[in-house]
Coordinates of C-alpha atoms in Angstrom, one line a residue:
Chain A
M1 CA 8.5 48.0 -16.3
A2 CA 5.2 47.5 -14.5
T3 CA 5.5 46.0 -11.1
S4 CA 3.3 43.1 -12.1
D5 CA 6.0 42.0 -14.6
R6 CA 8.5 41.4 -11.9
I7 CA 9.1 37.8 -10.9
D8 CA 8.7 37.2 -7.2
V9 CA 11.9 36.6 -5.3
K10 CA 10.8 33.9 -2.9
K11 CA 12.8 33.4 0.2
T12 CA 14.1 30.0 1.2
Y13 CA 14.0 29.7 5.0
K14 CA 17.0 27.7 6.2
L15 CA 18.4 26.5 9.5
Y16 CA 21.1 28.5 11.4
I17 CA 23.9 26.2 12.5
N18 CA 27.4 27.4 13.4
G19 CA 26.8 30.8 11.9
E20 CA 25.8 29.4 8.5
F21 CA 22.4 29.1 6.9
V22 CA 22.0 25.5 5.7
R23 CA 19.2 23.5 4.4
S24 CA 18.2 20.5 6.5
E25 CA 20.5 17.5 5.9
S26 CA 17.3 15.5 5.3
G27 CA 16.3 17.8 2.5
R28 CA 12.9 18.2 4.0
S29 CA 10.7 21.3 4.5
Y30 CA 7.2 21.7 5.6
E31 CA 4.2 23.9 4.7
L32 CA 3.6 26.7 7.1
K33 CA 0.0 28.0 7.0
N34 CA -1.7 30.8 8.9
K35 CA -4.7 30.4 11.1
T36 CA -7.1 30.7 8.1
G37 CA -5.2 27.9 6.3
K38 CA -3.4 30.2 3.8
F39 CA 0.1 29.1 2.7
I40 CA 2.9 31.3 4.1
A41 CA 6.2 29.6 3.5
N42 CA 8.2 26.4 3.3
P43 CA 10.6 26.4 6.3
A44 CA 13.2 23.7 6.7
Q45 CA 12.3 20.7 8.7
G46 CA 15.3 19.9 10.8
S47 CA 16.3 16.3 11.5
R48 CA 18.3 14.6 14.2
K49 CA 21.4 15.0 12.1
D50 CA 20.9 18.7 12.0
L51 CA 20.5 18.7 15.7
R52 CA 23.8 16.7 16.0
D53 CA 25.6 19.3 13.8
A54 CA 24.2 22.1 15.9
V55 CA 25.4 20.4 19.1
T56 CA 28.9 20.0 17.6
A57 CA 28.9 23.7 16.8
A58 CA 27.5 24.7 20.1
R59 CA 30.1 22.6 22.0
A60 CA 32.9 24.0 20.0
A61 CA 31.8 27.6 20.6
H62 CA 31.3 27.1 24.3
S63 CA 34.8 27.5 25.7
G64 CA 35.4 30.7 23.8
W65 CA 32.1 32.2 24.7
A66 CA 32.2 31.2 28.4
N67 CA 35.7 32.5 28.7
A68 CA 34.9 35.8 27.2
T69 CA 34.7 38.4 29.9
A70 CA 31.2 39.1 31.3
Y71 CA 31.6 42.7 30.2
N72 CA 32.3 41.6 26.7
R73 CA 29.3 39.3 26.6
G74 CA 27.2 42.1 27.8
Q75 CA 28.5 44.3 24.9
V76 CA 27.7 41.6 22.4
L77 CA 24.1 41.2 23.7
Y78 CA 23.6 45.0 23.6
R79 CA 24.9 45.0 20.1
V80 CA 22.2 42.4 19.2
A81 CA 19.6 44.9 20.6
E82 CA 21.1 47.6 18.5
V83 CA 20.8 45.6 15.3
L84 CA 17.3 44.4 16.2
E85 CA 16.2 47.9 16.6
Q86 CA 17.3 48.7 13.1
R87 CA 15.6 45.7 11.7
K88 CA 12.5 45.5 13.9
N89 CA 10.1 45.8 10.9
E90 CA 11.3 42.5 9.5
L91 CA 10.4 40.9 12.9
I92 CA 7.0 42.6 13.0
T93 CA 6.2 41.4 9.5
A94 CA 7.1 37.8 10.4
Y95 CA 5.1 38.0 13.6
T96 CA 1.9 39.2 11.9
L97 CA 2.3 36.6 9.2
E98 CA 2.6 33.8 11.6
T99 CA 0.1 34.8 14.2
G100 CA -2.3 36.9 12.1
S101 CA -2.2 39.5 14.8
T102 CA -2.6 43.2 14.3
Q103 CA 0.3 45.5 13.6
S104 CA 0.1 47.1 17.1
V105 CA 0.1 43.8 18.9
A106 CA 3.1 42.6 16.9
Q107 CA 4.9 45.9 17.5
K108 CA 4.4 45.7 21.2
N109 CA 5.7 42.1 21.4
V110 CA 8.8 42.8 19.2
L111 CA 9.8 45.9 21.1
A112 CA 9.5 44.1 24.4
G113 CA 11.7 41.4 22.9
I114 CA 14.3 43.9 21.9
D115 CA 14.2 45.5 25.4
Y116 CA 14.8 42.0 26.8
W117 CA 18.2 41.8 25.1
V118 CA 19.1 45.2 26.7
W119 CA 17.9 43.9 30.1
A120 CA 19.9 40.7 29.8
A121 CA 23.0 42.6 28.6
G122 CA 22.9 44.7 31.7
W123 CA 22.8 41.6 33.9
S124 CA 25.9 40.1 32.3
D125 CA 28.5 41.5 34.6
K126 CA 26.3 41.6 37.7
I127 CA 25.2 38.0 37.9
A128 CA 28.3 36.9 39.6
T129 CA 27.8 39.6 42.3
V130 CA 24.2 38.7 42.9
L131 CA 24.4 34.9 42.7
G132 CA 28.0 34.4 43.9
S133 CA 29.0 34.8 47.5
T134 CA 31.9 34.8 49.9
N135 CA 31.3 32.2 52.5
P136 CA 32.2 32.3 56.2
V137 CA 34.2 29.1 56.9
A138 CA 35.9 27.8 60.1
G139 CA 39.5 27.9 59.0
P140 CA 42.1 30.0 57.5
F141 CA 40.6 30.1 54.1
Y142 CA 39.1 32.7 51.8
N143 CA 36.1 30.8 50.6
F144 CA 34.0 32.1 47.7
T145 CA 31.4 30.8 45.3
A146 CA 31.2 32.0 41.7
P147 CA 28.6 31.1 39.0
E148 CA 29.9 29.6 35.8
S149 CA 28.1 28.5 32.7
L150 CA 26.6 25.0 32.4
G151 CA 27.6 24.3 28.8
V152 CA 25.3 23.5 25.8
V153 CA 21.6 24.2 26.4
A154 CA 18.7 23.4 24.2
N155 CA 15.8 25.8 24.2
F156 CA 12.1 25.2 23.4
P157 CA 10.6 28.7 23.6
I158 CA 6.9 29.2 24.5
I159 CA 5.1 29.9 21.3
S160 CA 2.4 32.2 22.8
G161 CA 5.2 34.5 24.0
G162 CA 6.1 35.3 20.4
F163 CA 9.4 37.2 19.8
L164 CA 9.5 38.2 23.5
A165 CA 9.6 34.6 24.7
L166 CA 12.1 33.7 22.0
S167 CA 14.4 36.5 23.0
A168 CA 14.0 35.7 26.7
T169 CA 15.0 32.1 26.2
I170 CA 18.0 32.8 24.1
A171 CA 19.4 35.9 25.9
S172 CA 19.0 34.5 29.4
T173 CA 20.7 31.3 28.3
I174 CA 23.7 32.8 26.6
V175 CA 24.3 35.8 28.8
T176 CA 25.9 33.6 31.4
G177 CA 28.2 31.9 28.9
N178 CA 26.2 29.0 27.8
T179 CA 25.7 28.2 24.1
S180 CA 22.3 27.6 22.8
I181 CA 20.4 25.4 20.3
V182 CA 16.9 26.7 19.8
V183 CA 14.2 24.4 18.5
A184 CA 11.7 26.9 17.2
N185 CA 8.1 26.0 17.5
E186 CA 6.7 24.3 14.4
K187 CA 4.1 27.1 14.1
S188 CA 6.6 29.9 14.6
P189 CA 9.7 29.4 12.5
L190 CA 9.8 32.6 10.5
I191 CA 10.4 34.9 13.4
A192 CA 13.1 32.6 14.7
I193 CA 14.9 32.5 11.4
T194 CA 14.5 36.3 11.0
L195 CA 16.2 36.6 14.4
A196 CA 19.0 34.2 13.1
E197 CA 19.6 36.5 10.2
I198 CA 20.0 39.4 12.6
L199 CA 22.3 37.5 14.9
A200 CA 24.4 36.5 12.0
T201 CA 25.1 40.2 11.3
S202 CA 25.7 41.2 14.9
D203 CA 28.7 40.2 17.0
V204 CA 27.5 36.9 18.4
P205 CA 30.3 34.3 17.6
N206 CA 29.4 31.4 15.3
G207 CA 27.9 28.5 17.1
V208 CA 26.8 30.4 20.2
V209 CA 23.2 30.5 19.0
N210 CA 22.0 27.8 16.6
I211 CA 18.4 27.8 15.4
L212 CA 16.5 24.8 14.1
T213 CA 13.1 24.8 12.7
G214 CA 10.9 21.8 12.3
K215 CA 8.8 19.6 14.5
D216 CA 9.7 19.7 18.2
S217 CA 8.0 16.4 18.8
E218 CA 10.5 14.8 16.4
L219 CA 13.6 16.5 17.8
Q220 CA 12.7 16.3 21.5
P221 CA 13.8 12.6 21.9
W222 CA 17.1 13.3 20.3
V223 CA 17.6 16.4 22.5
A224 CA 16.8 14.4 25.5
S225 CA 19.2 11.5 24.8
H226 CA 22.1 13.5 23.4
M227 CA 25.0 13.1 25.9
E228 CA 26.5 16.4 24.9
I229 CA 23.6 18.6 25.7
D230 CA 23.9 19.7 29.4
G231 CA 20.6 21.5 29.9
V232 CA 17.1 22.0 28.4
E233 CA 14.8 24.8 28.8
A234 CA 11.5 23.0 28.0
S235 CA 9.0 25.7 28.4
G236 CA 7.6 25.3 25.0
L237 CA 7.0 21.6 25.2
N238 CA 3.6 20.0 25.8
K239 CA 3.0 17.8 28.9
K240 CA 3.6 14.6 27.0
S241 CA 6.9 15.7 25.5
L242 CA 8.1 17.2 28.7
G243 CA 7.4 13.9 30.5
E244 CA 9.4 12.0 27.9
L245 CA 12.2 14.5 28.1
K246 CA 12.5 14.1 31.9
I247 CA 12.7 10.3 31.6
A248 CA 15.2 10.2 28.8
G249 CA 17.2 13.2 30.2
A250 CA 17.6 11.4 33.6
Q251 CA 19.8 8.9 31.8
N252 CA 22.5 11.5 31.3
F253 CA 21.7 13.9 34.2
K254 CA 20.4 16.6 32.0
R255 CA 19.3 19.7 33.8
I256 CA 15.7 20.5 32.8
A257 CA 14.1 23.9 33.4
Y258 CA 10.5 24.7 32.8
F259 CA 9.1 28.3 32.9
K260 CA 5.5 29.3 32.8
N261 CA 4.3 32.0 30.5
S262 CA 5.1 35.4 31.9
T263 CA 4.3 39.0 31.1
D264 CA 7.9 40.2 30.8
Y265 CA 10.1 37.1 31.4
K266 CA 12.4 39.2 33.5
E267 CA 13.1 36.6 36.1
I268 CA 16.4 36.0 37.7
E269 CA 15.5 32.2 37.8
R270 CA 15.9 32.3 34.0
L271 CA 19.4 33.6 34.4
S272 CA 20.3 31.1 37.1
A273 CA 18.7 28.1 35.5
F274 CA 21.8 27.0 33.6
I275 CA 24.6 27.9 36.0
E276 CA 27.1 25.7 37.8
Y277 CA 28.4 27.1 41.1
K278 CA 32.1 26.8 41.7
T279 CA 33.3 27.1 45.3
V280 CA 36.9 27.9 45.8
W281 CA 38.9 27.4 49.1
H282 CA 41.8 29.8 48.9
T283 CA 44.4 29.6 51.6
V284 CA 45.0 32.8 53.5
G285 CA 48.6 33.6 54.0
Y286 CA 50.0 34.7 57.4
Chain B
M1 CA 49.9 -5.3 -18.4
M2 CA 52.3 -2.7 -17.2
R3 CA 56.0 -3.0 -17.6
I4 CA 57.8 -2.9 -14.3
N5 CA 61.3 -3.8 -15.0
I6 CA 63.8 -1.3 -13.7
D7 CA 67.5 -1.4 -13.5
S8 CA 68.3 1.5 -11.3
T9 CA 70.2 3.7 -13.7
P10 CA 69.0 7.3 -13.7
S11 CA 67.8 7.1 -17.3
S12 CA 66.0 3.8 -16.9
L13 CA 64.2 5.2 -13.8
K14 CA 63.3 8.3 -15.6
S15 CA 61.9 6.6 -18.7
F16 CA 60.0 4.1 -16.7
L17 CA 58.3 6.8 -14.5
N18 CA 57.7 9.1 -17.5
E19 CA 56.0 6.3 -19.4
L20 CA 53.5 5.7 -16.7
P21 CA 50.0 6.4 -17.9
K22 CA 48.8 9.9 -17.0
V23 CA 46.2 10.5 -14.4
D24 CA 42.9 12.1 -15.4
Q25 CA 42.6 14.7 -12.6
V26 CA 38.9 15.5 -13.2
G27 CA 38.1 11.8 -13.5
A28 CA 39.9 11.0 -10.3
A29 CA 38.0 13.7 -8.4
A30 CA 34.7 12.7 -9.9
R31 CA 35.3 9.0 -9.0
A32 CA 36.3 10.0 -5.4
A33 CA 33.2 12.2 -5.1
M34 CA 31.0 9.4 -6.4
L35 CA 32.4 6.8 -4.0
A36 CA 32.0 9.3 -1.1
T37 CA 28.3 9.4 -1.5
R38 CA 27.9 5.7 -0.9
S39 CA 25.4 5.0 1.9
I40 CA 26.6 2.6 4.6
K41 CA 23.9 0.8 6.6
N42 CA 24.1 0.3 10.4
D43 CA 25.3 -3.3 10.6
S44 CA 28.0 -2.5 8.0
K45 CA 28.9 0.7 9.8
K46 CA 29.5 -1.2 13.0
K47 CA 32.0 -3.5 11.3
A48 CA 33.6 -0.6 9.4
I49 CA 34.1 1.3 12.6
D50 CA 35.8 -1.6 14.3
L51 CA 38.0 -2.3 11.2
A52 CA 38.9 1.4 11.1
I53 CA 39.8 1.4 14.8
S54 CA 42.1 -1.6 14.2
M55 CA 43.7 0.3 11.3
V56 CA 44.5 3.6 13.1
D57 CA 48.1 4.5 13.5
L58 CA 47.6 6.5 16.7
T59 CA 49.9 9.4 16.2
T60 CA 51.5 12.1 18.2
L61 CA 54.1 14.1 16.4
E62 CA 54.4 17.3 18.3
G63 CA 57.4 19.2 19.5
S64 CA 55.7 19.3 22.9
D65 CA 55.4 15.6 23.3
T66 CA 56.4 14.3 26.8
P67 CA 57.0 10.8 28.1
G68 CA 53.7 11.1 30.1
K69 CA 51.8 12.0 26.9
I70 CA 53.4 9.0 25.1
K71 CA 52.4 6.7 28.0
S72 CA 48.8 7.8 27.9
L73 CA 48.7 7.5 24.2
V74 CA 49.9 3.9 24.2
T75 CA 47.4 3.1 26.9
K76 CA 44.7 4.4 24.7
A77 CA 46.1 2.5 21.8
L78 CA 45.6 -0.8 23.7
H79 CA 42.3 0.1 25.3
P80 CA 40.7 2.8 23.1
D81 CA 37.5 2.6 25.2
P82 CA 38.4 1.5 28.8
S83 CA 34.8 0.9 29.6
N84 CA 34.3 -1.4 26.7
P85 CA 36.8 -4.3 26.3
D86 CA 35.4 -5.5 23.0
V87 CA 36.8 -2.5 21.2
P88 CA 39.8 -3.7 19.2
H89 CA 43.2 -2.2 19.8
V90 CA 44.6 0.2 17.1
G91 CA 47.1 -0.8 14.4
A92 CA 50.1 0.9 15.7
V93 CA 51.4 4.0 17.6
C94 CA 53.4 6.5 15.6
V95 CA 55.8 8.7 17.4
Y96 CA 59.1 10.6 17.0
N97 CA 62.4 8.8 17.1
D98 CA 63.3 9.7 20.7
M99 CA 59.9 8.6 22.1
V100 CA 60.1 5.1 20.6
S101 CA 61.8 3.4 23.6
I102 CA 59.3 4.9 26.0
A103 CA 56.3 3.8 23.8
R104 CA 57.8 0.3 23.4
A105 CA 58.5 -0.2 27.1
E106 CA 55.1 1.1 28.2
L107 CA 53.3 -1.1 25.6
D108 CA 55.2 -4.2 26.8
R109 CA 54.5 -3.3 30.4
I110 CA 50.7 -3.0 29.9
G111 CA 50.4 -6.1 27.7
G112 CA 50.4 -4.4 24.3
Q113 CA 53.2 -6.6 22.9
S114 CA 51.2 -7.1 19.7
I115 CA 51.0 -3.4 18.9
P116 CA 53.9 -2.2 16.8
V117 CA 55.6 1.2 17.4
A118 CA 56.2 3.2 14.3
A119 CA 58.9 5.9 14.2
V120 CA 59.0 8.8 11.8
S121 CA 62.5 8.9 10.3
T122 CA 64.9 10.5 7.9
A123 CA 64.7 14.0 9.3
F124 CA 60.9 14.0 9.4
P125 CA 59.0 16.0 8.2
S126 CA 61.1 18.0 5.8
G127 CA 63.7 15.3 5.0
R128 CA 66.3 18.0 4.7
A129 CA 69.4 16.4 6.2
S130 CA 72.5 14.5 5.0
M131 CA 72.2 10.8 4.2
A132 CA 74.4 10.0 7.2
V133 CA 71.9 11.7 9.5
K134 CA 69.0 9.9 7.9
I135 CA 70.7 6.6 8.3
Q136 CA 71.6 7.2 11.9
D137 CA 68.0 8.4 12.6
T138 CA 66.6 5.1 11.3
Q139 CA 69.2 2.9 13.1
D140 CA 68.4 4.7 16.3
A141 CA 64.7 4.1 15.9
I142 CA 65.1 0.4 15.2
A143 CA 67.5 0.0 18.1
A144 CA 65.0 1.6 20.4
G145 CA 62.4 -0.9 19.4
A146 CA 60.6 0.5 16.4
S147 CA 59.2 -2.2 14.1
E148 CA 57.8 0.3 11.5
I149 CA 59.8 3.1 10.0
D150 CA 57.9 6.0 8.3
M151 CA 60.5 7.7 6.2
V152 CA 60.0 10.9 4.1
I153 CA 61.3 11.2 0.6
D154 CA 63.4 14.0 -0.7
R155 CA 60.6 16.0 -2.4
G156 CA 63.1 18.6 -3.7
A157 CA 65.0 15.9 -5.5
F158 CA 61.8 14.3 -6.8
L159 CA 60.4 17.5 -8.2
S160 CA 63.7 18.4 -9.9
G161 CA 63.7 15.1 -11.6
D162 CA 66.5 13.4 -9.7
Y163 CA 64.5 10.2 -9.2
K164 CA 67.7 8.2 -8.8
L165 CA 68.6 10.1 -5.6
V166 CA 65.1 9.4 -4.1
F167 CA 65.3 5.8 -5.2
D168 CA 68.7 5.2 -3.6
E169 CA 67.7 6.8 -0.4
I170 CA 64.7 4.5 -0.1
V171 CA 66.8 1.5 -0.9
A172 CA 69.4 2.5 1.7
I173 CA 66.8 2.9 4.4
K174 CA 65.1 -0.3 3.4
D175 CA 68.5 -2.1 3.8
I176 CA 68.7 -0.8 7.3
C177 CA 65.1 -1.9 8.1
G178 CA 65.8 -5.4 6.7
Q179 CA 63.7 -8.0 8.4
K180 CA 63.4 -6.0 11.6
A181 CA 61.1 -3.2 10.5
H182 CA 58.4 -2.5 8.0
L183 CA 59.2 0.5 5.8
K184 CA 56.5 3.1 5.1
V185 CA 57.5 5.7 2.5
I186 CA 55.9 9.1 3.0
L187 CA 55.4 10.8 -0.4
E188 CA 54.1 14.1 1.1
T189 CA 51.6 14.4 -1.8
G190 CA 50.7 18.0 -0.8
E191 CA 54.1 19.0 -2.1
L192 CA 54.0 16.9 -5.2
V193 CA 51.6 19.2 -6.9
T194 CA 50.0 16.8 -9.5
L195 CA 48.4 13.4 -9.4
D196 CA 50.8 12.3 -12.1
N197 CA 53.6 13.0 -9.6
V198 CA 51.7 11.0 -7.0
R199 CA 51.6 8.1 -9.3
K200 CA 55.2 8.4 -10.2
A201 CA 56.3 8.7 -6.6
S202 CA 54.2 5.7 -5.6
Y203 CA 55.9 3.5 -8.2
L204 CA 59.3 4.9 -7.4
A205 CA 58.8 4.0 -3.7
M206 CA 57.3 0.5 -4.5
A207 CA 60.1 -0.3 -6.9
A208 CA 62.7 0.7 -4.3
G209 CA 61.2 -1.7 -1.8
A210 CA 58.6 0.1 0.3
D211 CA 56.3 -2.1 2.3
F212 CA 53.8 0.8 2.6
I213 CA 53.3 4.1 0.8
R214 CA 51.9 6.9 3.0
T215 CA 50.3 10.0 1.7
S216 CA 51.6 12.7 4.0
T217 CA 53.4 13.8 7.1
G218 CA 50.3 15.5 8.5
K219 CA 52.4 18.7 8.8
I220 CA 51.2 20.4 5.6
S221 CA 47.9 20.8 3.9
P222 CA 46.4 19.4 1.6
A223 CA 47.2 16.0 3.0
A224 CA 45.2 12.7 2.3
T225 CA 42.7 14.1 -0.2
P226 CA 40.4 11.5 -1.7
P227 CA 41.8 11.6 -5.3
V228 CA 45.4 11.2 -4.0
V229 CA 44.3 8.1 -2.0
L230 CA 42.6 6.7 -5.0
V231 CA 45.6 7.1 -7.2
M232 CA 47.8 5.4 -4.6
L233 CA 45.4 2.6 -4.2
E234 CA 45.4 2.0 -8.0
A235 CA 49.1 2.0 -8.0
V236 CA 49.4 -0.7 -5.3
R237 CA 46.7 -2.7 -7.0
D238 CA 48.5 -2.6 -10.4
F239 CA 51.8 -3.3 -8.8
Y240 CA 50.3 -6.4 -7.1
N241 CA 48.7 -7.6 -10.3
T242 CA 51.9 -7.3 -12.2
L243 CA 54.5 -8.5 -9.7
G244 CA 52.5 -10.2 -7.0
I245 CA 54.0 -7.9 -4.3
Q246 CA 51.4 -6.4 -2.0
V247 CA 52.3 -3.0 -0.8
G248 CA 50.2 -1.2 1.9
V249 CA 48.7 2.3 1.8
K250 CA 48.5 4.7 4.7
P251 CA 46.6 7.9 4.3
A252 CA 47.5 10.4 7.0
G253 CA 46.4 13.9 7.7
G254 CA 43.0 15.5 7.7
I255 CA 41.0 12.3 8.4
R256 CA 39.2 13.4 11.6
T257 CA 35.7 11.9 11.4
T258 CA 34.2 8.5 11.2
K259 CA 32.6 9.5 8.0
D260 CA 36.0 10.3 6.5
A261 CA 37.4 7.0 7.7
I262 CA 34.5 5.0 6.3
R263 CA 35.0 6.7 3.0
Q264 CA 38.6 5.6 3.0
L265 CA 37.4 2.0 3.5
V266 CA 35.0 2.4 0.6
F267 CA 37.9 3.6 -1.6
V268 CA 40.0 0.6 -0.5
K269 CA 37.2 -1.9 -1.2
E270 CA 36.3 -0.4 -4.6
T271 CA 39.8 0.3 -5.8
A272 CA 42.4 -2.1 -4.4
G273 CA 39.9 -4.8 -3.2
D274 CA 39.3 -7.0 -0.1
L275 CA 43.0 -7.9 0.2
W276 CA 43.7 -4.4 1.5
L277 CA 40.9 -4.4 4.0
D278 CA 43.4 -5.5 6.6
P279 CA 45.5 -3.6 9.1
R280 CA 48.5 -5.2 7.6
F281 CA 47.9 -3.4 4.4
F282 CA 45.9 -0.3 5.2
R283 CA 46.4 2.1 8.0
I284 CA 45.0 5.5 8.8
G285 CA 47.4 7.9 10.4
A286 CA 45.4 10.0 12.9
S287 CA 45.0 11.3 16.4
A288 CA 41.6 13.0 16.8
L289 CA 39.9 10.4 14.6
L290 CA 39.9 7.7 17.2
N291 CA 37.7 9.5 19.6
D292 CA 35.1 10.2 16.9
L293 CA 35.2 6.5 15.9
L294 CA 34.5 5.6 19.6
M295 CA 31.7 8.1 19.9
Q296 CA 30.0 6.8 16.7
R297 CA 30.5 3.3 18.1
M298 CA 28.7 4.3 21.3
K299 CA 25.9 5.9 19.3
L300 CA 25.4 2.6 17.4
Q301 CA 25.4 0.6 20.6
T302 CA 23.2 2.8 22.8
G303 CA 21.2 4.7 20.2
Y304 CA 22.2 8.0 21.9
Y305 CA 24.5 10.6 20.5
A306 CA 27.6 10.4 22.6
G307 CA 29.4 13.3 24.2
R308 CA 33.1 14.0 24.3
N309 CA 33.1 13.8 28.1
Y310 CA 32.6 10.1 27.7
V311 CA 35.8 9.4 25.8
T312 CA 39.3 9.8 27.1
I313 CA 41.2 13.0 26.1
D314 CA 44.5 12.7 24.2

């Protein structure tokens, strides 16, 4: 059979919620076009109800993930890097499709992203040592401070950072035990969903990472007001959206972090952004 | 019109139940699925949520129940949302026999006199005990202050065709309840296998004097599936139309979300009718459901999705 006779197998890009690939509850999708206006795909356009479902999943997954040992979380993140390495060509293809960049630029970005997972995996069991402390106190107490995860975090990755920024925002959020809801940028959904497909076949438990595609301007107000989302990494939002997020997020004491674009994103502030510090006063026996 | 005229001889019971019209399983599932798609607008949803809250039989039936847990449960029954006094109280609290007196005393102490305490009875959940034990179980619960008795039927006897035994047990327990307690009969539909059996068991319980028929113990799955609830609602409707006796329905088990609860109300409205949209004739046996109802209520009031940190834990 000549190749031209073959019917195209077109891919339906879905949302990634609780380890499952689902269409948007709203039934909507939108047209993704490249810079020259050529049609690329119809990714799902997530709605507030999809966000709600993602939050439910992320909350349910949190205690299991946060209570896993740091060593185990590090292994899981490293496993992600292993699977990414095997499937990097899918990511490079998605990156070139979305950005129109050359193969070599795409490859550089994707490989840096994979390396980021390794970097974050290495931090997993060292964060407590670096950010925690034993505190001198005036009394017969052994006093120490340990970092713990904040909870459910929503991530708006910086679009210009490509796969590297996407990896940085997710890996640095979950390595400390948080669970994540990623709202992929409207112009960059394919690489996010490709990553989701890779996460689904690695060892990341269901619900620890959830990826929504759609319009961040539509989802941002629901992220901001949702009482069950504890923190937001807002790096990918524009000034207006960020301002609205801060106002609405103040209502429920959301922690909001904003990071500027970076060359490698390997900043400890990213790891410490969504951490709660627990200080323990332990009596010292005589 | 259906013939409901039973003298309680074994052969009469058997022929009456066997002559009941058969249930179309596929049709029941299709109708339940159709009703489940109904869209509920916000103002209706608000009323439905409050109605559902007032119909909840707030339940704890665990071997690990403690007096402290029962006390916090009944406090929650009276004030489901402590920060919001216009939330109605629930329909009843449902506990094991030995916890009845604690629940009753605590309700009376905090001003919940209007909330009944329901006790599960007759060797719940299996029902595998002698009649003497079942009777004692029920008498104990009523003496301790239970005003509703949730009894289980002997499913083994039912499935082996000994309808007379099941009938007599219900009659005996009903006699003990008398005017002091409402009798809810748990059919445990998950063990009855077919919808035909659900219909038969519903009629058997109603004919024997049940005030309520309840789907399940909550201990086995499947529990209150939509087709089962539909068949039971049809049974109480037809019983009422024939004899003028209104029997209540209580689905229990597996109803955990507001969406599930509102679907139940749609089934009631569309099958049995408005007379059953009343906590005296429709209850939902649940524990986790209440928090979801409260969170959805907050969402409607504030416009924000609520978090579980803002409702009390059970």
